[in-house]
Structure formats: structure tokens, C-alpha cells
Amino acid sequence: MAPVILALPTDDRVRAHAFYRDLGFDAVGTPAEDGVPEPLQVVVNDGLHLMFVPRGGFGWVTGGREVAAPGTAECLLGLSAATDAEVDTVFARAEAAGATVVERPTAPPWGGYSATFADPDGHLWQVATPPGQS
């Protein structure tokens, strides 16, 4: 089965490409004149690709629906981690790549271990171990 492709708006394709490259995700496709694949897709895993559509054209892709302002949380993208150390590693990579820190790695009262950050376009990510797994 082909991967799910989740499309997200971006204000800057080059910046989005650099952030996700530095986070450790590979981009797929042939580079355009700006050196970034068009369309910009990064591989999260075999089942999920993220596709970044310039914010100005996102409404065209979504049938004219309003595009949320940068930093508006419409969804939370989640990455599962096998260990607390893996949460720390992914979070450190994201912060080094320019993520905005939302919540540093912590053990929440409901269990597990997690950290939350926002990419340069404000899309929220949480990397976490499930309760009872860490």
C-alpha cells in the first residue's frame, strides 16, 4: 500500500526543506530551480510522507477553504519513540534545526515521556513513549 501523504501549508519551502532535512527526514523528488524537490515531500516512515504546499496555493489545493494562520494548531503530529533517550535525541535534533520549544522532554502525570515542538511554520509535533513503555 502506498504511504499516506499529509499536506501542510508552508511560508518558505527552502526553510521547511532545511528543517526537515536537519531533523533527519529524507526528501523525495526531483529538485526544482531552488534546489528543493517539487512538490516538497519528506518521508517520515514507509507509511507517511509530509507534503509542503506554499500557503498561497494551499487554498487552491483545498477547494478554496480558508487556510489557518501560521501557528494555529489544527492537529498534533506525533512520533512514537522506543525509549526516553530517543525522545531526548529527536527533541535535541528538532531544537538544533530551529524548532520552537513548546514543552521540553518530561514525564507527564498520565505516563510515558514526551516533548513537543513546532516547526518553522508552526506545525506542532510531539515525540513520545507510550505510558508504561519508557
Short mmCIF file of N, CA and C in Angstrom, two decimals:
data_model
loop_
_atom_site.label_atom_id
_atom_site.label_comp_id
_atom_site.label_asym_id
_atom_site.label_seq_id
_atom_site.Cartn_x
_atom_site.Cartn_y
_atom_site.Cartn_z
N MET A 1 0.84 -1.17 0.00
CA MET A 1 0.00 0.00 0.00
C MET A 1 0.90 1.25 0.00
N ALA A 2 0.49 2.24 -0.72
CA ALA A 2 1.23 3.50 -0.81
C ALA A 2 1.11 4.25 0.51
N PRO A 3 2.07 5.13 0.79
CA PRO A 3 2.01 5.89 2.05
C PRO A 3 0.88 6.90 2.04
N VAL A 4 0.43 7.28 3.23
CA VAL A 4 -0.48 8.40 3.40
C VAL A 4 0.36 9.65 3.19
N ILE A 5 -0.18 10.62 2.46
CA ILE A 5 0.51 11.89 2.25
C ILE A 5 -0.29 12.97 2.96
N LEU A 6 0.31 13.57 3.95
CA LEU A 6 -0.32 14.63 4.72
C LEU A 6 0.23 15.96 4.22
N ALA A 7 -0.65 16.81 3.67
CA ALA A 7 -0.24 18.10 3.12
C ALA A 7 -0.37 19.18 4.19
N LEU A 8 0.67 20.00 4.28
CA LEU A 8 0.70 21.09 5.24
C LEU A 8 1.13 22.37 4.52
N PRO A 9 0.56 23.53 4.90
CA PRO A 9 0.99 24.78 4.27
C PRO A 9 2.35 25.20 4.80
N THR A 10 3.12 25.86 3.95
CA THR A 10 4.40 26.42 4.35
C THR A 10 4.56 27.82 3.79
N ASP A 11 5.25 28.66 4.54
CA ASP A 11 5.55 30.00 4.07
C ASP A 11 6.87 30.05 3.32
N ASP A 12 7.69 29.02 3.47
CA ASP A 12 9.03 29.04 2.88
C ASP A 12 9.49 27.61 2.62
N ARG A 13 9.42 27.18 1.36
CA ARG A 13 9.79 25.80 1.00
C ARG A 13 11.24 25.49 1.35
N VAL A 14 12.13 26.42 1.10
CA VAL A 14 13.55 26.18 1.35
C VAL A 14 13.78 25.99 2.85
N ARG A 15 13.15 26.83 3.65
CA ARG A 15 13.28 26.72 5.12
C ARG A 15 12.67 25.41 5.61
N ALA A 16 11.50 25.04 5.10
CA ALA A 16 10.87 23.78 5.51
C ALA A 16 11.76 22.60 5.13
N HIS A 17 12.31 22.63 3.92
CA HIS A 17 13.19 21.55 3.47
C HIS A 17 14.40 21.42 4.40
N ALA A 18 15.04 22.54 4.73
CA ALA A 18 16.22 22.51 5.60
C ALA A 18 15.87 21.99 6.99
N PHE A 19 14.74 22.43 7.54
CA PHE A 19 14.33 21.98 8.87
C PHE A 19 14.13 20.47 8.91
N TYR A 20 13.36 19.94 7.97
CA TYR A 20 13.07 18.51 7.99
C TYR A 20 14.28 17.67 7.61
N ARG A 21 15.16 18.20 6.78
CA ARG A 21 16.43 17.51 6.48
C ARG A 21 17.26 17.42 7.76
N ASP A 22 17.36 18.54 8.49
CA ASP A 22 18.13 18.56 9.72
C ASP A 22 17.50 17.70 10.81
N LEU A 23 16.20 17.51 10.74
CA LEU A 23 15.50 16.63 11.69
C LEU A 23 15.75 15.17 11.37
N GLY A 24 16.25 14.90 10.15
CA GLY A 24 16.60 13.54 9.77
C GLY A 24 15.68 12.88 8.77
N PHE A 25 14.76 13.65 8.17
CA PHE A 25 13.84 13.09 7.18
C PHE A 25 14.39 13.34 5.78
N ASP A 26 14.28 12.35 4.92
CA ASP A 26 14.72 12.47 3.54
C ASP A 26 13.61 13.05 2.68
N ALA A 27 13.98 13.95 1.76
CA ALA A 27 13.04 14.48 0.79
C ALA A 27 13.06 13.59 -0.45
N VAL A 28 11.92 13.52 -1.13
CA VAL A 28 11.82 12.73 -2.35
C VAL A 28 11.46 13.64 -3.51
N GLY A 29 11.89 13.27 -4.70
CA GLY A 29 11.54 14.03 -5.88
C GLY A 29 12.73 14.72 -6.51
N THR A 30 12.47 15.26 -7.68
CA THR A 30 13.49 15.96 -8.45
C THR A 30 13.57 17.41 -8.01
N PRO A 31 14.78 17.91 -7.71
CA PRO A 31 14.90 19.30 -7.27
C PRO A 31 14.46 20.29 -8.35
N ALA A 32 13.78 21.35 -7.91
CA ALA A 32 13.39 22.45 -8.79
C ALA A 32 14.53 23.47 -8.82
N GLU A 33 14.28 24.64 -9.41
CA GLU A 33 15.32 25.66 -9.54
C GLU A 33 15.88 26.11 -8.20
N ASP A 34 15.06 26.05 -7.12
CA ASP A 34 15.54 26.47 -5.80
C ASP A 34 16.28 25.36 -5.06
N GLY A 35 16.47 24.20 -5.72
CA GLY A 35 17.19 23.09 -5.12
C GLY A 35 16.34 22.20 -4.24
N VAL A 36 15.06 22.52 -4.10
CA VAL A 36 14.13 21.76 -3.27
C VAL A 36 13.21 20.95 -4.18
N PRO A 37 12.96 19.67 -3.86
CA PRO A 37 12.05 18.89 -4.70
C PRO A 37 10.68 19.56 -4.83
N GLU A 38 10.10 19.43 -6.01
CA GLU A 38 8.76 19.97 -6.27
C GLU A 38 7.88 18.85 -6.78
N PRO A 39 6.80 18.50 -6.05
CA PRO A 39 6.41 19.07 -4.78
C PRO A 39 7.35 18.60 -3.66
N LEU A 40 7.44 19.39 -2.61
CA LEU A 40 8.30 19.03 -1.48
C LEU A 40 7.61 17.99 -0.63
N GLN A 41 8.18 16.77 -0.62
CA GLN A 41 7.69 15.70 0.24
C GLN A 41 8.85 15.16 1.04
N VAL A 42 8.61 14.93 2.33
CA VAL A 42 9.61 14.27 3.17
C VAL A 42 9.03 12.96 3.67
N VAL A 43 9.90 11.98 3.81
CA VAL A 43 9.49 10.65 4.25
C VAL A 43 9.62 10.58 5.77
N VAL A 44 8.49 10.44 6.46
CA VAL A 44 8.50 10.25 7.91
C VAL A 44 8.80 8.79 8.19
N ASN A 45 8.10 7.90 7.47
CA ASN A 45 8.34 6.45 7.52
C ASN A 45 7.66 5.84 6.30
N ASP A 46 7.70 4.52 6.18
CA ASP A 46 7.14 3.87 5.00
C ASP A 46 5.66 4.17 4.79
N GLY A 47 4.94 4.50 5.87
CA GLY A 47 3.51 4.73 5.76
C GLY A 47 3.08 6.18 5.70
N LEU A 48 4.04 7.13 5.87
CA LEU A 48 3.65 8.53 5.91
C LEU A 48 4.68 9.43 5.25
N HIS A 49 4.20 10.27 4.35
CA HIS A 49 5.00 11.35 3.77
C HIS A 49 4.31 12.66 4.12
N LEU A 50 5.09 13.71 4.36
CA LEU A 50 4.55 15.05 4.52
C LEU A 50 4.81 15.80 3.22
N MET A 51 3.80 16.49 2.71
CA MET A 51 3.96 17.31 1.52
C MET A 51 3.71 18.76 1.92
N PHE A 52 4.65 19.64 1.58
CA PHE A 52 4.54 21.04 1.94
C PHE A 52 4.12 21.86 0.73
N VAL A 53 2.97 22.52 0.86
CA VAL A 53 2.39 23.31 -0.21
C VAL A 53 2.51 24.78 0.18
N PRO A 54 3.03 25.64 -0.70
CA PRO A 54 3.11 27.06 -0.35
C PRO A 54 1.74 27.58 0.10
N ARG A 55 1.75 28.34 1.20
CA ARG A 55 0.50 28.81 1.82
C ARG A 55 -0.40 29.50 0.80
N GLY A 56 0.18 30.28 -0.12
CA GLY A 56 -0.61 30.98 -1.12
C GLY A 56 -1.37 30.06 -2.06
N GLY A 57 -0.89 28.86 -2.27
CA GLY A 57 -1.55 27.90 -3.14
C GLY A 57 -2.32 26.82 -2.40
N PHE A 58 -2.25 26.85 -1.07
CA PHE A 58 -2.90 25.79 -0.29
C PHE A 58 -4.42 25.83 -0.43
N GLY A 59 -4.99 27.03 -0.48
CA GLY A 59 -6.44 27.15 -0.67
C GLY A 59 -6.88 26.58 -2.01
N TRP A 60 -6.03 26.67 -3.02
CA TRP A 60 -6.34 26.09 -4.32
C TRP A 60 -6.43 24.57 -4.20
N VAL A 61 -5.50 23.99 -3.45
CA VAL A 61 -5.47 22.54 -3.26
C VAL A 61 -6.68 22.07 -2.45
N THR A 62 -7.14 22.91 -1.51
CA THR A 62 -8.23 22.51 -0.62
C THR A 62 -9.59 23.05 -1.06
N GLY A 63 -9.71 23.41 -2.32
CA GLY A 63 -11.00 23.83 -2.85
C GLY A 63 -11.44 25.19 -2.34
N GLY A 64 -10.50 26.09 -2.09
CA GLY A 64 -10.85 27.45 -1.68
C GLY A 64 -11.14 27.60 -0.20
N ARG A 65 -10.99 26.55 0.57
CA ARG A 65 -11.21 26.67 2.01
C ARG A 65 -10.15 27.57 2.63
N GLU A 66 -10.52 28.23 3.72
CA GLU A 66 -9.59 29.14 4.40
C GLU A 66 -8.41 28.36 4.96
N VAL A 67 -7.23 28.93 4.82
CA VAL A 67 -6.01 28.34 5.35
C VAL A 67 -5.75 28.97 6.71
N ALA A 68 -5.48 28.13 7.70
CA ALA A 68 -5.22 28.63 9.05
C ALA A 68 -3.97 29.51 9.07
N ALA A 69 -3.98 30.48 9.93
CA ALA A 69 -2.83 31.37 10.09
C ALA A 69 -1.65 30.58 10.65
N PRO A 70 -0.43 30.97 10.31
CA PRO A 70 0.73 30.29 10.88
C PRO A 70 0.65 30.26 12.40
N GLY A 71 0.97 29.11 12.98
CA GLY A 71 0.95 28.96 14.43
C GLY A 71 -0.39 28.52 14.98
N THR A 72 -1.42 28.42 14.13
CA THR A 72 -2.71 27.91 14.57
C THR A 72 -2.63 26.39 14.65
N ALA A 73 -2.98 25.84 15.79
CA ALA A 73 -2.89 24.38 15.97
C ALA A 73 -4.18 23.72 15.50
N GLU A 74 -4.09 23.04 14.35
CA GLU A 74 -5.24 22.30 13.84
C GLU A 74 -5.06 20.81 14.05
N CYS A 75 -3.80 20.40 14.24
CA CYS A 75 -3.53 19.00 14.52
C CYS A 75 -2.19 18.91 15.24
N LEU A 76 -1.96 17.77 15.84
CA LEU A 76 -0.70 17.49 16.51
C LEU A 76 -0.10 16.27 15.83
N LEU A 77 1.06 16.44 15.21
CA LEU A 77 1.74 15.33 14.56
C LEU A 77 2.52 14.58 15.61
N GLY A 78 2.41 13.28 15.64
CA GLY A 78 3.06 12.50 16.68
C GLY A 78 4.08 11.52 16.13
N LEU A 79 5.19 11.42 16.83
CA LEU A 79 6.21 10.42 16.54
C LEU A 79 6.35 9.53 17.76
N SER A 80 6.27 8.23 17.56
CA SER A 80 6.48 7.30 18.67
C SER A 80 7.96 7.05 18.84
N ALA A 81 8.38 6.98 20.08
CA ALA A 81 9.77 6.69 20.41
C ALA A 81 9.81 5.41 21.24
N ALA A 82 10.89 4.66 21.09
CA ALA A 82 11.03 3.41 21.83
C ALA A 82 11.51 3.63 23.25
N THR A 83 12.26 4.72 23.48
CA THR A 83 12.84 4.98 24.80
C THR A 83 12.81 6.47 25.11
N ASP A 84 13.00 6.79 26.38
CA ASP A 84 13.11 8.18 26.78
C ASP A 84 14.30 8.84 26.09
N ALA A 85 15.39 8.10 25.96
CA ALA A 85 16.59 8.63 25.30
C ALA A 85 16.30 9.01 23.85
N GLU A 86 15.46 8.22 23.18
CA GLU A 86 15.11 8.54 21.79
C GLU A 86 14.28 9.83 21.74
N VAL A 87 13.38 10.03 22.71
CA VAL A 87 12.63 11.29 22.78
C VAL A 87 13.62 12.45 22.91
N ASP A 88 14.58 12.31 23.83
CA ASP A 88 15.58 13.36 24.04
C ASP A 88 16.37 13.64 22.76
N THR A 89 16.75 12.59 22.04
CA THR A 89 17.54 12.74 20.81
C THR A 89 16.76 13.46 19.73
N VAL A 90 15.53 13.04 19.49
CA VAL A 90 14.70 13.68 18.45
C VAL A 90 14.44 15.13 18.83
N PHE A 91 14.12 15.39 20.09
CA PHE A 91 13.86 16.75 20.54
C PHE A 91 15.11 17.63 20.35
N ALA A 92 16.27 17.12 20.71
CA ALA A 92 17.52 17.88 20.54
C ALA A 92 17.79 18.19 19.08
N ARG A 93 17.53 17.21 18.18
CA ARG A 93 17.70 17.45 16.74
C ARG A 93 16.74 18.53 16.26
N ALA A 94 15.49 18.46 16.72
CA ALA A 94 14.50 19.46 16.30
C ALA A 94 14.90 20.84 16.78
N GLU A 95 15.32 20.94 18.02
CA GLU A 95 15.73 22.25 18.57
C GLU A 95 16.93 22.79 17.80
N ALA A 96 17.90 21.93 17.50
CA ALA A 96 19.08 22.36 16.74
C ALA A 96 18.71 22.79 15.33
N ALA A 97 17.65 22.19 14.77
CA ALA A 97 17.22 22.52 13.41
C ALA A 97 16.38 23.80 13.37
N GLY A 98 16.06 24.36 14.54
CA GLY A 98 15.32 25.62 14.57
C GLY A 98 13.89 25.52 15.07
N ALA A 99 13.52 24.39 15.67
CA ALA A 99 12.16 24.25 16.19
C ALA A 99 11.92 25.23 17.33
N THR A 100 10.66 25.59 17.50
CA THR A 100 10.24 26.36 18.66
C THR A 100 9.86 25.37 19.75
N VAL A 101 10.44 25.54 20.91
CA VAL A 101 10.16 24.63 22.04
C VAL A 101 8.77 24.95 22.58
N VAL A 102 7.92 23.93 22.65
CA VAL A 102 6.60 24.06 23.26
C VAL A 102 6.66 23.45 24.66
N GLU A 103 7.17 22.24 24.77
CA GLU A 103 7.39 21.60 26.07
C GLU A 103 8.62 20.73 25.98
N ARG A 104 9.56 21.01 26.84
CA ARG A 104 10.79 20.21 26.90
C ARG A 104 10.45 18.79 27.36
N PRO A 105 11.34 17.82 27.09
CA PRO A 105 11.07 16.44 27.49
C PRO A 105 10.69 16.35 28.98
N THR A 106 9.62 15.63 29.22
CA THR A 106 9.10 15.49 30.58
C THR A 106 8.29 14.21 30.69
N ALA A 107 8.08 13.78 31.92
CA ALA A 107 7.22 12.64 32.20
C ALA A 107 5.88 13.19 32.70
N PRO A 108 4.86 13.26 31.83
CA PRO A 108 3.56 13.82 32.25
C PRO A 108 2.87 12.90 33.26
N PRO A 109 1.91 13.42 34.01
CA PRO A 109 1.25 12.63 35.06
C PRO A 109 0.52 11.38 34.53
N TRP A 110 0.13 11.40 33.27
CA TRP A 110 -0.61 10.24 32.72
C TRP A 110 0.31 9.14 32.23
N GLY A 111 1.61 9.35 32.32
CA GLY A 111 2.57 8.30 31.98
C GLY A 111 3.32 8.59 30.70
N GLY A 112 4.30 7.76 30.44
CA GLY A 112 5.13 7.93 29.26
C GLY A 112 6.14 9.05 29.47
N TYR A 113 6.71 9.50 28.36
CA TYR A 113 7.72 10.55 28.36
C TYR A 113 7.56 11.26 27.04
N SER A 114 7.49 12.58 27.04
CA SER A 114 7.20 13.27 25.79
C SER A 114 7.82 14.66 25.75
N ALA A 115 7.89 15.19 24.54
CA ALA A 115 8.33 16.56 24.29
C ALA A 115 7.53 17.08 23.10
N THR A 116 7.28 18.38 23.08
CA THR A 116 6.51 18.98 22.00
C THR A 116 7.26 20.19 21.45
N PHE A 117 7.26 20.30 20.12
CA PHE A 117 7.92 21.43 19.45
C PHE A 117 7.12 21.81 18.23
N ALA A 118 7.40 23.01 17.71
CA ALA A 118 6.76 23.48 16.49
C ALA A 118 7.81 23.68 15.42
N ASP A 119 7.48 23.28 14.18
CA ASP A 119 8.39 23.51 13.05
C ASP A 119 8.36 25.00 12.68
N PRO A 120 9.18 25.44 11.74
CA PRO A 120 9.22 26.88 11.41
C PRO A 120 7.89 27.46 10.92
N ASP A 121 6.96 26.62 10.44
CA ASP A 121 5.65 27.11 10.02
C ASP A 121 4.62 27.02 11.14
N GLY A 122 5.04 26.57 12.33
CA GLY A 122 4.14 26.49 13.47
C GLY A 122 3.41 25.17 13.62
N HIS A 123 3.69 24.18 12.77
CA HIS A 123 3.05 22.87 12.88
C HIS A 123 3.60 22.16 14.11
N LEU A 124 2.70 21.67 14.96
CA LEU A 124 3.10 21.05 16.23
C LEU A 124 3.46 19.58 16.08
N TRP A 125 4.53 19.20 16.75
CA TRP A 125 4.99 17.82 16.80
C TRP A 125 5.14 17.40 18.26
N GLN A 126 4.74 16.18 18.55
CA GLN A 126 5.02 15.59 19.87
C GLN A 126 5.73 14.27 19.64
N VAL A 127 6.86 14.10 20.29
CA VAL A 127 7.56 12.83 20.25
C VAL A 127 7.42 12.23 21.64
N ALA A 128 7.01 10.95 21.69
CA ALA A 128 6.66 10.37 22.99
C ALA A 128 6.84 8.86 23.04
N THR A 129 7.09 8.40 24.25
CA THR A 129 7.00 6.97 24.53
C THR A 129 5.60 6.75 25.12
N PRO A 130 4.96 5.66 24.79
CA PRO A 130 3.65 5.39 25.36
C PRO A 130 3.74 5.14 26.86
N PRO A 131 2.67 5.42 27.61
CA PRO A 131 2.67 5.13 29.04
C PRO A 131 3.06 3.66 29.29
N GLY A 132 3.92 3.46 30.27
CA GLY A 132 4.34 2.11 30.63
C GLY A 132 5.44 1.53 29.77
N GLN A 133 5.90 2.27 28.73
CA GLN A 133 6.92 1.73 27.82
C GLN A 133 8.32 2.23 28.12
N SER A 134 8.46 3.44 28.67
CA SER A 134 9.77 4.04 28.82
C SER A 134 10.67 3.32 29.79
#
